[in-house]
Short mmCIF file of C-alpha atoms in Angstrom, two decimals:
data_model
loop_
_atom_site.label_atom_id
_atom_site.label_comp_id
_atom_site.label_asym_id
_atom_site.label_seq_id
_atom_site.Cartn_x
_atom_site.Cartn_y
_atom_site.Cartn_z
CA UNK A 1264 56.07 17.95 -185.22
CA UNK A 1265 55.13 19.84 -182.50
CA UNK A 1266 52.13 18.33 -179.80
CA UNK A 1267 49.33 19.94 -180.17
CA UNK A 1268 47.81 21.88 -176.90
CA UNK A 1269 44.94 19.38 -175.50
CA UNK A 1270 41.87 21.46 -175.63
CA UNK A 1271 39.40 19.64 -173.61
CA UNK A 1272 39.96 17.64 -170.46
CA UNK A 1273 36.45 16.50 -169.94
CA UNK A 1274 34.99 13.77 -166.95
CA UNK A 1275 33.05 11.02 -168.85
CA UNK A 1276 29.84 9.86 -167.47
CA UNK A 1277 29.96 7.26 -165.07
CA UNK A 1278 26.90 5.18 -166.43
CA UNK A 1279 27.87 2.83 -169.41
CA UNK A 1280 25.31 2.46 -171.71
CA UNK A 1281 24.80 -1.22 -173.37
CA UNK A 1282 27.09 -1.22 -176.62
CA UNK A 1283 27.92 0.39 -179.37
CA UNK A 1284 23.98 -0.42 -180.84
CA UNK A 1285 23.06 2.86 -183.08
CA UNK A 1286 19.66 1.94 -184.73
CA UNK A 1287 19.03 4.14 -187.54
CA UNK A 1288 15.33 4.48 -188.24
CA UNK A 1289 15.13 5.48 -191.73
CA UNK A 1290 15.78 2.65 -194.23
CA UNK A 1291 19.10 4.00 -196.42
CA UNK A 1292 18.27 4.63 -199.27
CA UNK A 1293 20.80 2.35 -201.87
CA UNK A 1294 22.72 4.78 -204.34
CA UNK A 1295 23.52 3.04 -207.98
CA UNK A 1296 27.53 2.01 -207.59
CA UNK A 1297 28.21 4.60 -210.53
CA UNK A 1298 27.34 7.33 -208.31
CA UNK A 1299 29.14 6.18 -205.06
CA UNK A 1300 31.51 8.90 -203.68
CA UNK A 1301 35.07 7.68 -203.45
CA UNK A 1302 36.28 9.88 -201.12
CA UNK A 1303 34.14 11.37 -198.18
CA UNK A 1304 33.41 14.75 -198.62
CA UNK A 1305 32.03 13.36 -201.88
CA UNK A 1306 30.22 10.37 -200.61
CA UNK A 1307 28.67 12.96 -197.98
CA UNK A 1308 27.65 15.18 -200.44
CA UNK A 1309 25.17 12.98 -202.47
CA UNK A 1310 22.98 13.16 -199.68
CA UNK A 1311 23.38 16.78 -199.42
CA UNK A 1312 25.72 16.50 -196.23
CA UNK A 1313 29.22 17.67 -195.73
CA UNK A 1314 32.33 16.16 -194.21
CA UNK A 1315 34.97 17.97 -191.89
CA UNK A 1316 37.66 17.89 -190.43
CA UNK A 1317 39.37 20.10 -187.55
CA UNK A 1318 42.84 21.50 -188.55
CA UNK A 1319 45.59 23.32 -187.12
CA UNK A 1320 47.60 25.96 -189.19
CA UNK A 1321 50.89 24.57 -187.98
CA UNK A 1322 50.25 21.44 -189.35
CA UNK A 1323 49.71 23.25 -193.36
CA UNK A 1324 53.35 22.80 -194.65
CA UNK A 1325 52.67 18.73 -193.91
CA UNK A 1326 52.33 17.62 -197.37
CA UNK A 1327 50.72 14.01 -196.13
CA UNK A 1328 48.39 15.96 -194.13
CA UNK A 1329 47.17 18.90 -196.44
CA UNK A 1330 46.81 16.28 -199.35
CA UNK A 1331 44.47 13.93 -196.99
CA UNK A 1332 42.65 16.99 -195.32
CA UNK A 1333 42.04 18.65 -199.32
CA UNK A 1334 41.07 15.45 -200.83
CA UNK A 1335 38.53 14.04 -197.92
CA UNK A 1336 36.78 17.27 -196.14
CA UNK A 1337 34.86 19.91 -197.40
CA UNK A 1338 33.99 21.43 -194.25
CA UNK A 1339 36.93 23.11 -191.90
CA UNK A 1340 37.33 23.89 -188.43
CA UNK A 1341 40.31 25.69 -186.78
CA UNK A 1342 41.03 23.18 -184.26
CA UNK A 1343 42.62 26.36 -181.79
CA UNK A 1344 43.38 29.16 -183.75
CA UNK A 1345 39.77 31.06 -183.57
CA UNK A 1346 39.09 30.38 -179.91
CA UNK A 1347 39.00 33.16 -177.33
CA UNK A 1348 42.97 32.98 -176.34
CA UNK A 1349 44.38 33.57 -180.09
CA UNK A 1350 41.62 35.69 -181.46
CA UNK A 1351 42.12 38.50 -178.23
CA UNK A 1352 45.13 38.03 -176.54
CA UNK A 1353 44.83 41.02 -175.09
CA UNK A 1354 41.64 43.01 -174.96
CA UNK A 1355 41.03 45.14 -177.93
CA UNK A 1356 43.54 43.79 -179.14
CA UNK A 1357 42.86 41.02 -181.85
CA UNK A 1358 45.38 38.71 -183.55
CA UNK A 1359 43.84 37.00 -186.55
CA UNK A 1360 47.35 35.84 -188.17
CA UNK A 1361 46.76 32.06 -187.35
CA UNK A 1362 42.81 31.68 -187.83
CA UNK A 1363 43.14 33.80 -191.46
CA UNK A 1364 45.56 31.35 -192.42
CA UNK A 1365 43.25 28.53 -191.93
CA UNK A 1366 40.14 30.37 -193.23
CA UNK A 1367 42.21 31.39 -196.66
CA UNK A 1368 43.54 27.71 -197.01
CA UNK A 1369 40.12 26.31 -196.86
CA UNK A 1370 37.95 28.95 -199.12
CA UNK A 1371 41.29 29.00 -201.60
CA UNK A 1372 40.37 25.03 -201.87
CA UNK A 1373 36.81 25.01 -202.22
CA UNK A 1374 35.86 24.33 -198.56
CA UNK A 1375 33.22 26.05 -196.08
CA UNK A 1376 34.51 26.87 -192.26
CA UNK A 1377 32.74 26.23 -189.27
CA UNK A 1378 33.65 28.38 -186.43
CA UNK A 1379 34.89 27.26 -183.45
CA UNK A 1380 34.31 29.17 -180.76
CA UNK A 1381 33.06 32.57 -180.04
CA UNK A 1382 32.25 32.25 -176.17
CA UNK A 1383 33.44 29.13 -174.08
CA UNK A 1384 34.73 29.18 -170.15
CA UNK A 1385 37.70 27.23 -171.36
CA UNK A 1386 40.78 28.99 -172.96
CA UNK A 1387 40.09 32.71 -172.07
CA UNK A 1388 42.94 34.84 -172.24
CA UNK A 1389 44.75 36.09 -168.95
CA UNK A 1390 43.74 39.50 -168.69
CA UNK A 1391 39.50 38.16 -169.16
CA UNK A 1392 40.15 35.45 -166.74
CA UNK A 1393 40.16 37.86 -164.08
CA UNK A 1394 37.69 39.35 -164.78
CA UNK A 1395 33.90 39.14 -163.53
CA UNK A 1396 30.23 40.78 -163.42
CA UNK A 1397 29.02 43.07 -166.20
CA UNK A 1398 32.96 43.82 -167.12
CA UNK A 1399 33.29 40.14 -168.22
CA UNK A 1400 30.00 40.50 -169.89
CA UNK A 1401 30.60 43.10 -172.03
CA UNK A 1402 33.86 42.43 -173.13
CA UNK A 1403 32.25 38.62 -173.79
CA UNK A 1404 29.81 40.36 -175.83
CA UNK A 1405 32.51 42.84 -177.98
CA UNK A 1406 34.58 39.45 -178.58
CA UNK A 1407 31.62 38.06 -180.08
CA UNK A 1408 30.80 41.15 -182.01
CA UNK A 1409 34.42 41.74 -183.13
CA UNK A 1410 35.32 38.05 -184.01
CA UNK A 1411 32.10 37.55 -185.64
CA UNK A 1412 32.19 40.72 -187.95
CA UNK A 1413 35.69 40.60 -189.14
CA UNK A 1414 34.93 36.54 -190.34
CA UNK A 1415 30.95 37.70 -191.73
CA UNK A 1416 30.58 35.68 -194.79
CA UNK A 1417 33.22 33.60 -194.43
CA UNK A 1418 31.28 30.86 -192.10
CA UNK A 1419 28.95 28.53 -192.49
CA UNK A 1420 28.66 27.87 -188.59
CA UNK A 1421 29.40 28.90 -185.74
CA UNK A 1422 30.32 27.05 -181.94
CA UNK A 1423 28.97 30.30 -180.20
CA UNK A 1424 29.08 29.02 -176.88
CA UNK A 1425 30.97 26.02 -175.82
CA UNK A 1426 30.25 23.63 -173.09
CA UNK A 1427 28.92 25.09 -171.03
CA UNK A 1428 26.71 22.50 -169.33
CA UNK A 1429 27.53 20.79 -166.28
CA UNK A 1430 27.81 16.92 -166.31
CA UNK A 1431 26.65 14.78 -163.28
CA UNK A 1432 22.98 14.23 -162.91
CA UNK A 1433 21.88 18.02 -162.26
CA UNK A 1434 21.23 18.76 -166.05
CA UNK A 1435 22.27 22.28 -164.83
CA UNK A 1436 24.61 25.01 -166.32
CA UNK A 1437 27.96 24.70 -165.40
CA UNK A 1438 29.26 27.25 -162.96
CA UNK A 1439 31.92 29.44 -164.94
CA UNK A 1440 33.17 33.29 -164.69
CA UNK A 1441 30.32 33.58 -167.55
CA UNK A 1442 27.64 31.58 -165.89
CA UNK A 1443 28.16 33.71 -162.82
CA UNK A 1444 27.49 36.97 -165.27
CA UNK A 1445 23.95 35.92 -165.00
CA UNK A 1446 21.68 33.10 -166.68
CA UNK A 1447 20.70 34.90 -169.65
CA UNK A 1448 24.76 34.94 -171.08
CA UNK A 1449 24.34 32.37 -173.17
CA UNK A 1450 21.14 33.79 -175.44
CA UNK A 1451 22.72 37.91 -175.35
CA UNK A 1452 26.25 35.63 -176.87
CA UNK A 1453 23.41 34.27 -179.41
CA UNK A 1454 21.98 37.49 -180.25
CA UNK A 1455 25.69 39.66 -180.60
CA UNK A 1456 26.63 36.70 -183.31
CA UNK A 1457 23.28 37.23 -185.46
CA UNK A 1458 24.00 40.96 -185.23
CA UNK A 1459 27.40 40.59 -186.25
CA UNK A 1460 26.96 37.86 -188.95
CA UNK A 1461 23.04 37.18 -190.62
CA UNK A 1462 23.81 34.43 -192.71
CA UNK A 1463 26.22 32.19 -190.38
CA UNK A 1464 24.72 29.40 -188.71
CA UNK A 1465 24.28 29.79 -185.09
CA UNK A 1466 25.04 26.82 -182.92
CA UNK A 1467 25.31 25.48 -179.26
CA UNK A 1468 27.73 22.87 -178.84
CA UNK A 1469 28.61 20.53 -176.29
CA UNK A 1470 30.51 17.16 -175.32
CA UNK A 1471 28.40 14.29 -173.31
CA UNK A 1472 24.90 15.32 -174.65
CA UNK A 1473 25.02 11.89 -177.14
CA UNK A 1474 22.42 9.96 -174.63
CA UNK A 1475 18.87 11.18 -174.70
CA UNK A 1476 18.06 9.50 -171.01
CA UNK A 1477 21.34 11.53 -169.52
CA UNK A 1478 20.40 14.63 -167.53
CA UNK A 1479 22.70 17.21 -169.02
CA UNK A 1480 21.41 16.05 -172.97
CA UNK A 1481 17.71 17.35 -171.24
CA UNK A 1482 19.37 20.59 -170.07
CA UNK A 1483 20.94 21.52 -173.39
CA UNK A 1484 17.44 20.21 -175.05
CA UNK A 1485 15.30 22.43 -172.23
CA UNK A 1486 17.58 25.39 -173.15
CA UNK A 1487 17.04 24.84 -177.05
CA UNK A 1488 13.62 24.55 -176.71
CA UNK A 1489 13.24 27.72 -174.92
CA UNK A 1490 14.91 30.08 -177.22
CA UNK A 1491 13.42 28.44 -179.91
CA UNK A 1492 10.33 29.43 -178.21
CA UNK A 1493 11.07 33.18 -177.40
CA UNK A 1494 13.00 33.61 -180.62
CA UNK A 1495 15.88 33.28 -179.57
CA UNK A 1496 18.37 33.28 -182.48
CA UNK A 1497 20.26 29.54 -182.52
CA UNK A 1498 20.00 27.69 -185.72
CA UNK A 1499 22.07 24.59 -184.99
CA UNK A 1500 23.30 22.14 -182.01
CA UNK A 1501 26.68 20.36 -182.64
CA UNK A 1502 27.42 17.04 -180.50
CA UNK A 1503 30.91 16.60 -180.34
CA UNK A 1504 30.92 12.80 -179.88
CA UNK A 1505 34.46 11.37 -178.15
CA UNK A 1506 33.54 8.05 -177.72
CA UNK A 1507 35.83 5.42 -176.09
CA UNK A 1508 35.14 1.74 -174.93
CA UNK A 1509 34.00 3.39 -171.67
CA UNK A 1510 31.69 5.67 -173.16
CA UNK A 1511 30.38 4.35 -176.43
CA UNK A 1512 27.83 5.37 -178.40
CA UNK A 1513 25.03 5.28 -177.28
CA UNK A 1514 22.13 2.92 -178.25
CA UNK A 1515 19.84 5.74 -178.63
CA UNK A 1516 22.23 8.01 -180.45
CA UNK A 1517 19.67 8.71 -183.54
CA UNK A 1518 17.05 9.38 -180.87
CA UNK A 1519 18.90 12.27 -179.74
CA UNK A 1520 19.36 14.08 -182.78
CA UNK A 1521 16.23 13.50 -184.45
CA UNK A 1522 14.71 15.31 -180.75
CA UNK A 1523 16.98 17.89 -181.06
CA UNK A 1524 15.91 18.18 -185.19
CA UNK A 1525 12.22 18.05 -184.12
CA UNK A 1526 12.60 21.48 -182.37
CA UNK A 1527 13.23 23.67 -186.06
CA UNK A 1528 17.12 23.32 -185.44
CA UNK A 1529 19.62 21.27 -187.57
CA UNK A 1530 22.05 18.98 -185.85
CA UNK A 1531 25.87 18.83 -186.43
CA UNK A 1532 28.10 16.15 -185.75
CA UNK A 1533 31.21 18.58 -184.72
CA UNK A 1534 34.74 16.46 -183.24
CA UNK A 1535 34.38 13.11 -183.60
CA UNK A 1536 36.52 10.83 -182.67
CA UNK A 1537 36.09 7.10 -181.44
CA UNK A 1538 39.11 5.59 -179.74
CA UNK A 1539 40.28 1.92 -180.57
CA UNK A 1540 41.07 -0.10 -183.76
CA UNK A 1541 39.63 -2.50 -186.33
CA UNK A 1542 36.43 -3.78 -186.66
CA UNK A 1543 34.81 -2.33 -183.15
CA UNK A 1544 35.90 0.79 -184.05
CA UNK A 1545 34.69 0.41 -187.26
CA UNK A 1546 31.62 -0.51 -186.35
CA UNK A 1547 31.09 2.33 -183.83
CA UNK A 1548 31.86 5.10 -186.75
CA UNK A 1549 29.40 3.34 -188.79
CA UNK A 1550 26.89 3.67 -186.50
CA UNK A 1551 27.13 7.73 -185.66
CA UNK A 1552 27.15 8.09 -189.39
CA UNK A 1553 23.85 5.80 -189.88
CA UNK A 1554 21.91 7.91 -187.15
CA UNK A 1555 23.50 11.03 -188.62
CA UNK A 1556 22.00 9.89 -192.19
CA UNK A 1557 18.46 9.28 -190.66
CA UNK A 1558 17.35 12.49 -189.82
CA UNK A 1559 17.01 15.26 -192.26
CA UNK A 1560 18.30 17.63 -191.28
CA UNK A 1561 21.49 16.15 -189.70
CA UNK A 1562 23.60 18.55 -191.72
CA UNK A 1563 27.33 17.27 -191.67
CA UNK A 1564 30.01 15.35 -189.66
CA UNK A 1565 33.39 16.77 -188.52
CA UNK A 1566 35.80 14.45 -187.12
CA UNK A 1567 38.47 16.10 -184.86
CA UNK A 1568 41.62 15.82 -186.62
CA UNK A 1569 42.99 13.97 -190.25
CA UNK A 1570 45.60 11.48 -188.73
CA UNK A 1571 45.44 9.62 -185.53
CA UNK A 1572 49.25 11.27 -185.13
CA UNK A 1573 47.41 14.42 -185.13
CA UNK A 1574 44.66 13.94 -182.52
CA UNK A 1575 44.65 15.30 -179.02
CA UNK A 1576 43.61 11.55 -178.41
CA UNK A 1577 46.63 9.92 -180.33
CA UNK A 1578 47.22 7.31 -178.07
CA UNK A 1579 43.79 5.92 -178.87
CA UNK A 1580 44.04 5.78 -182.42
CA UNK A 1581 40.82 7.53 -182.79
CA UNK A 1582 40.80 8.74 -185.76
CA UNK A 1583 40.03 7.24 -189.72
CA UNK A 1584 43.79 7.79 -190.94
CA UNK A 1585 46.78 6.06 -189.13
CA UNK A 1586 49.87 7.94 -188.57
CA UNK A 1587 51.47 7.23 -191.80
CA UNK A 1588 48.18 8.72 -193.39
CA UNK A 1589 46.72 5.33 -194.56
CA UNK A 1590 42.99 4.73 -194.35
CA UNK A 1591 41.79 2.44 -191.71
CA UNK A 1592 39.18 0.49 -191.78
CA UNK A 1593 36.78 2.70 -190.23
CA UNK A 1594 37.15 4.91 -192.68
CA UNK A 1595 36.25 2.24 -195.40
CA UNK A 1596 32.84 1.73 -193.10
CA UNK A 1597 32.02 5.40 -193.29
CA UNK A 1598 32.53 5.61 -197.05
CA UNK A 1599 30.46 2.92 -197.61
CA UNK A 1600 27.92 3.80 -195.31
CA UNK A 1601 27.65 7.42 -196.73
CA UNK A 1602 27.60 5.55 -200.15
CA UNK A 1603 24.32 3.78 -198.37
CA UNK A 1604 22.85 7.11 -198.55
CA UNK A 1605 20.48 8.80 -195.95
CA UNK A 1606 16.97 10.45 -195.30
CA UNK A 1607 16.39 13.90 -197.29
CA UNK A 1608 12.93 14.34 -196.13
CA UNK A 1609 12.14 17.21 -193.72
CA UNK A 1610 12.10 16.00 -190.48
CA UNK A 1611 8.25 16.55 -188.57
CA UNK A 1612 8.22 18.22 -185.76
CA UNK A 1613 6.08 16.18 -183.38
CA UNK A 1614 4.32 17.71 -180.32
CA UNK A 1615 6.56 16.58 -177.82
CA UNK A 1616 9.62 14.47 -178.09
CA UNK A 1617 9.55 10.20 -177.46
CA UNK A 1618 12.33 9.22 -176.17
CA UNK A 1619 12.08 5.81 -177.34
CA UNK A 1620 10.34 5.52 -180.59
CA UNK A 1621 11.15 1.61 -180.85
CA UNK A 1622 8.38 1.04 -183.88
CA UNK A 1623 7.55 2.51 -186.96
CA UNK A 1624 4.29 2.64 -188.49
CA UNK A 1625 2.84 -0.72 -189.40
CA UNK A 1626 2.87 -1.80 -192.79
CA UNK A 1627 0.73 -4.05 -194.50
CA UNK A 1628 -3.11 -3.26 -194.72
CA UNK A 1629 -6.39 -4.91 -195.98
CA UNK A 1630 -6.39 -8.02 -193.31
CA UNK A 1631 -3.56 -7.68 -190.97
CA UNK A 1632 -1.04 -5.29 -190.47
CA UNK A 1633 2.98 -6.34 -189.33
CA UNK A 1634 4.69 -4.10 -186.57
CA UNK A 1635 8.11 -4.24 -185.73
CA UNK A 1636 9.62 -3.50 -182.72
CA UNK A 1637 13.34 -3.13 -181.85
CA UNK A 1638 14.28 -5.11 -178.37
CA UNK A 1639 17.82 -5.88 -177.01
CA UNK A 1640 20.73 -4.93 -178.74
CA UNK A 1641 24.29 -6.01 -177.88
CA UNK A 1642 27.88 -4.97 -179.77
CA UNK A 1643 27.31 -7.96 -182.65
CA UNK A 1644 23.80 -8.59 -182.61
CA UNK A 1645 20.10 -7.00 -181.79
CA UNK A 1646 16.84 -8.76 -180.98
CA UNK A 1647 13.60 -7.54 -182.92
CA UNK A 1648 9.70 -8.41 -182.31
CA UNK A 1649 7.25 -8.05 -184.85
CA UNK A 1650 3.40 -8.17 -183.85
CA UNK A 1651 0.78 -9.41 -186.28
CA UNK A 1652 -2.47 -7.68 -185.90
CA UNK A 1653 -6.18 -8.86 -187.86
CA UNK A 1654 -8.00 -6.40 -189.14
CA UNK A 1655 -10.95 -8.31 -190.06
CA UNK A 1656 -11.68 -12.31 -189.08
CA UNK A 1657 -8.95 -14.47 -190.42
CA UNK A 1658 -8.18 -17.90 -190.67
CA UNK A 1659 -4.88 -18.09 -190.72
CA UNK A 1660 -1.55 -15.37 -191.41
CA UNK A 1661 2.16 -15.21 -192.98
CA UNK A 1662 4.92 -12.21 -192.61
CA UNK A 1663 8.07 -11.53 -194.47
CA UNK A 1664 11.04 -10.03 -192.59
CA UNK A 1665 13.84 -8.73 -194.95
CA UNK A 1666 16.72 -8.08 -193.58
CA UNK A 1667 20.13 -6.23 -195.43
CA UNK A 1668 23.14 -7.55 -196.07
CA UNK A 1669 26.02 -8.56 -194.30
CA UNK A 1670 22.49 -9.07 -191.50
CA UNK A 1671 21.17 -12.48 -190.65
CA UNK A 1672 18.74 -14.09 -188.80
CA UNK A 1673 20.39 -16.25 -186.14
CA UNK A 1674 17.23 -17.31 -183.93
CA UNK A 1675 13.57 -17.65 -184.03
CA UNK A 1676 10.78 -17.84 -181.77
CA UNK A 1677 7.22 -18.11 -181.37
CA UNK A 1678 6.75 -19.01 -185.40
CA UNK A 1679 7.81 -21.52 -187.91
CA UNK A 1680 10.55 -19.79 -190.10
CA UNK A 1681 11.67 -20.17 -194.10
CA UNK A 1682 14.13 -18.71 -195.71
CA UNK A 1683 14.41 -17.81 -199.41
CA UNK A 1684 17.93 -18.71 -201.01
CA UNK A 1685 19.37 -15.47 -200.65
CA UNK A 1686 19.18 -15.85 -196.86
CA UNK A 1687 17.96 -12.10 -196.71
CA UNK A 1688 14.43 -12.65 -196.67
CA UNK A 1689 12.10 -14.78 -193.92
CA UNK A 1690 8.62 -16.26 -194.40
CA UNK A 1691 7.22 -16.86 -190.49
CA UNK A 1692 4.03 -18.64 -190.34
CA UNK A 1693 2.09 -19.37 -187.30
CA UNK A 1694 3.26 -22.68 -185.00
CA UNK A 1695 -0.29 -23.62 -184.44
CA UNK A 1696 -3.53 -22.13 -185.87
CA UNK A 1697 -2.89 -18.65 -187.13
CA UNK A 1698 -6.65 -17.64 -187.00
CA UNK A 1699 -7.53 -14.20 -185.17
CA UNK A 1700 -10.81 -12.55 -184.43
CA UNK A 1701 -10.43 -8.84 -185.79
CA UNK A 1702 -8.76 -6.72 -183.31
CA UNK A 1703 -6.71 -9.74 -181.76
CA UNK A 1704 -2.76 -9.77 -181.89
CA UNK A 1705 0.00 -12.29 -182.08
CA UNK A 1706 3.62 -11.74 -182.15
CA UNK A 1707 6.89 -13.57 -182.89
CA UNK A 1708 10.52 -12.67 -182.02
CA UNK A 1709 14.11 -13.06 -184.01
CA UNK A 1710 17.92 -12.02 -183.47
CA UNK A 1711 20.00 -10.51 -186.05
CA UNK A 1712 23.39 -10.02 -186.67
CA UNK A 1713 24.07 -7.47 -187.77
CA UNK A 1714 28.04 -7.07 -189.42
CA UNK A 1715 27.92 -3.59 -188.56
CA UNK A 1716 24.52 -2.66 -190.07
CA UNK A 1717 22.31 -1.80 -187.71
CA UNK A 1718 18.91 -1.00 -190.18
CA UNK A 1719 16.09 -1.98 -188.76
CA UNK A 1720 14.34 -5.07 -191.17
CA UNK A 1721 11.37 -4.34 -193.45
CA UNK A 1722 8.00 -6.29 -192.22
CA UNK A 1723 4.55 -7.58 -193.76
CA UNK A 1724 1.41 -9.40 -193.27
CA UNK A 1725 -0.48 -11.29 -195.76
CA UNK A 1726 -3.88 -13.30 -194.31
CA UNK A 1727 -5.90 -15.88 -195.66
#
């Protein structure tokens, strides 16, 4: 089979962040096992989601890999075929032969398309490559036009601008033959596309923008906000999330997104891949699909290829299919974590984003309330600290922690601990005297972990 052209050849951030810890802050919501999806696209889809994958038209006639890529994805992106190099070879002159082939195989089965991509400094023909100033910027803007209009109702999404952030710690643009057309390329590419197609989706995507404290995540996030604020027309931001043991995901992963949500735009999970094998890789997948399934409006997960053979990553086994086509066992953790279910509810748009919202509301009422907040988290384990809070006099306090299976508590502090017989559920009560004056607070720590589930536990207060 032939190699497939590498399409990105991209600098990862030099800052590590601490494990692969992706906290999803929405409790799943458990699905009755009659109803659980068996294969992804289906599991996806009782939370209203999708599930791609990127494919390329030469790979079609490969029984093992049309079979897999009909039978597990719903959603379909041309992993070359529609970017700016096949769709106008030369200029004016368009070559759809590849792209239409995709497209047809995918509506013929049932599936949707996303686009992928309409503008990007990467893989420009020759003849545009040498091109600059208002020249480059109108022939940009009849690419988008043309591509967009001959494909109008035939995608769900489009990439319509790629990348086109700089990493390092400027949180800049990144300085392309487009850039250098002037600042405002990016929202005129926006506004050809809605011309040119209404109903598709209109998305920015990007690679390293998976970290909310990194600088070029705040760019893309200043830039979204902005035409969001000025009407410019962008419906959608897709993270493409390549994730290796030197850049994993990101502990505040869900954080992200549900900022990105928060400004009236949904989120896409566009080319993942995570490279490694077994368990840790497992484990990592799990994760971007739990913070995926937290926020609302988290709309659907593409990962970049169907067999690890077929990645532009294949020596790092990245994928959820091995060579052969067999399932690994990351792809048994996103199934079942898709079978877990996910958040429906329309996310709120708060007045400004918090970077690290590390505690939900409190829960309880009457005498005391129980808050929990998240602390440490490592690759097998996180550390969580729950603060007890009287409301009126009391004497004396107890809180139950729940935690979800595989989870269990490993360590205590600050409490007396008792466990019921599942092992699931913890009874703390005070070391010493438990009274507190209303208004006064005491707190207690734990560590969980976790087996891959990284839910946060449910908390409450009873007083006496």
């Amino acid at each position: 089979m032939t190699t497939p052209r590498l399409r990105h050849r991209r600098g990862r951030l030099g800052a590590a962040v601490s494990g692969l810890a992706v906290t999803a802050l929405t409790v799943a919501l458990a699905v009755p096992a009659a109803a659980a999806g068996s294969t992804l696209q289906a599991a996806a889809g009782e939370s209203g989601r999708y599930f791609g994958t990127a494919i390329a038209a030469n790979r079609l006639s490969d029984s093992t890999y049309s079979t897999i890529a009909n039978r597990e994805f719903n959603m379909i992106t041309a992993e070359n075929e529609m970017k700016m190099d096949a769709t106008e070879p030369n200029q004016n002159q368009f070559s759809y032969g590849n792209a239409d082939r995709i497209v047809n195989w995918a509506r013929s089965n049932g599936k949707q398309v996303r686009g992928h991509a309409l503008a990007w400094h990467s893989q420009q023909p020759g003849w545009m490559q040498n091109m600059s100033g208002t020249s480059l910027r109108n022939a940009m803007l009849n690419h988008v036009t043309q591509v967009a209009t001959y494909y109008r109702g035939k995608i769900h999404s489009w990439d319509v601008v790629n990348e086109a952030f700089a990493d390092g710690s400027s949180g800049g643009r990144r300085d392309s033959n487009l850039q250098r057309t002037g600042n405002d390329w990016i929202e005129a590419a926006f506004r050809a596309a809605r011309a040119a197609d209404p109903n598709a989706k209109l998305c920015y995507n990007d690679y390293n923008t998976d970290n909310w404290s990194h600088a070029k995540t705040q760019g893309v996030y200043n830039m979204v906000r902005d035409f969001k604020s000025r009407g410019v027309p962008i419906d959608c931001v897709g993270f493409q999330a390549h994730f290796n043991s030197g850049n994993p995901v990101p502990s505040n992963y869900d954080v992200t997104l549900r900022n990105f949500a928060a400004l009236g735009v949904d989120v896409q999970i566009t080319e993942l891949d995570i490279e490694g094998s077994g368990s840790s890789q497992a484990q990592q997948y799990q994760g971007v699909v739990q913070a995926c399934l937290s926020v609302a409006r988290c709309t659907g997960i593409t990962v970049w290829g169907v067999r690890d053979s077929d990645s532009w990553r294949a020596s790092g086994t990245p994928l959820l299919f091995d060579g052969s086509g067999n399932k690994k066992a990351a792809y048994t953790s996103v199934l079942n974590q898709l079978n877990a279910g996910g958040t429906t509810t329309p996310t709120q748009n708060p007045t400004t984003p918090n970077p690290t919202p590390t505690t939900p509301p409190p829960t309880g009422g009457g005498s005391c309330t129980a808050t929990y907040s998240e602390g440490q988290k490592w690759n097998d384990r996180f550390n969580g600290t729950v603060t007890i809070r009287a409301n009126t006099n009391i004497s004396g306090w107890q809180s139950t922690v729940t935690v979800r299976s595989p989870q269990r508590i490993i360590a205590t502090w600050s409490g007396s601990p008792s466990w019921d017989s599942s092992g699931n559920v913890m009874t703390m009560r005070p070391s010493g005297s438990g009274a507190l004056s209303a208004g006064q607070t005491t707190s207690f720590g734990f560590t969980v972990q976790h087996g891959g589930n990284w839910a946060w536990p449910s908390v409450t207060c009873s007083a006496s």
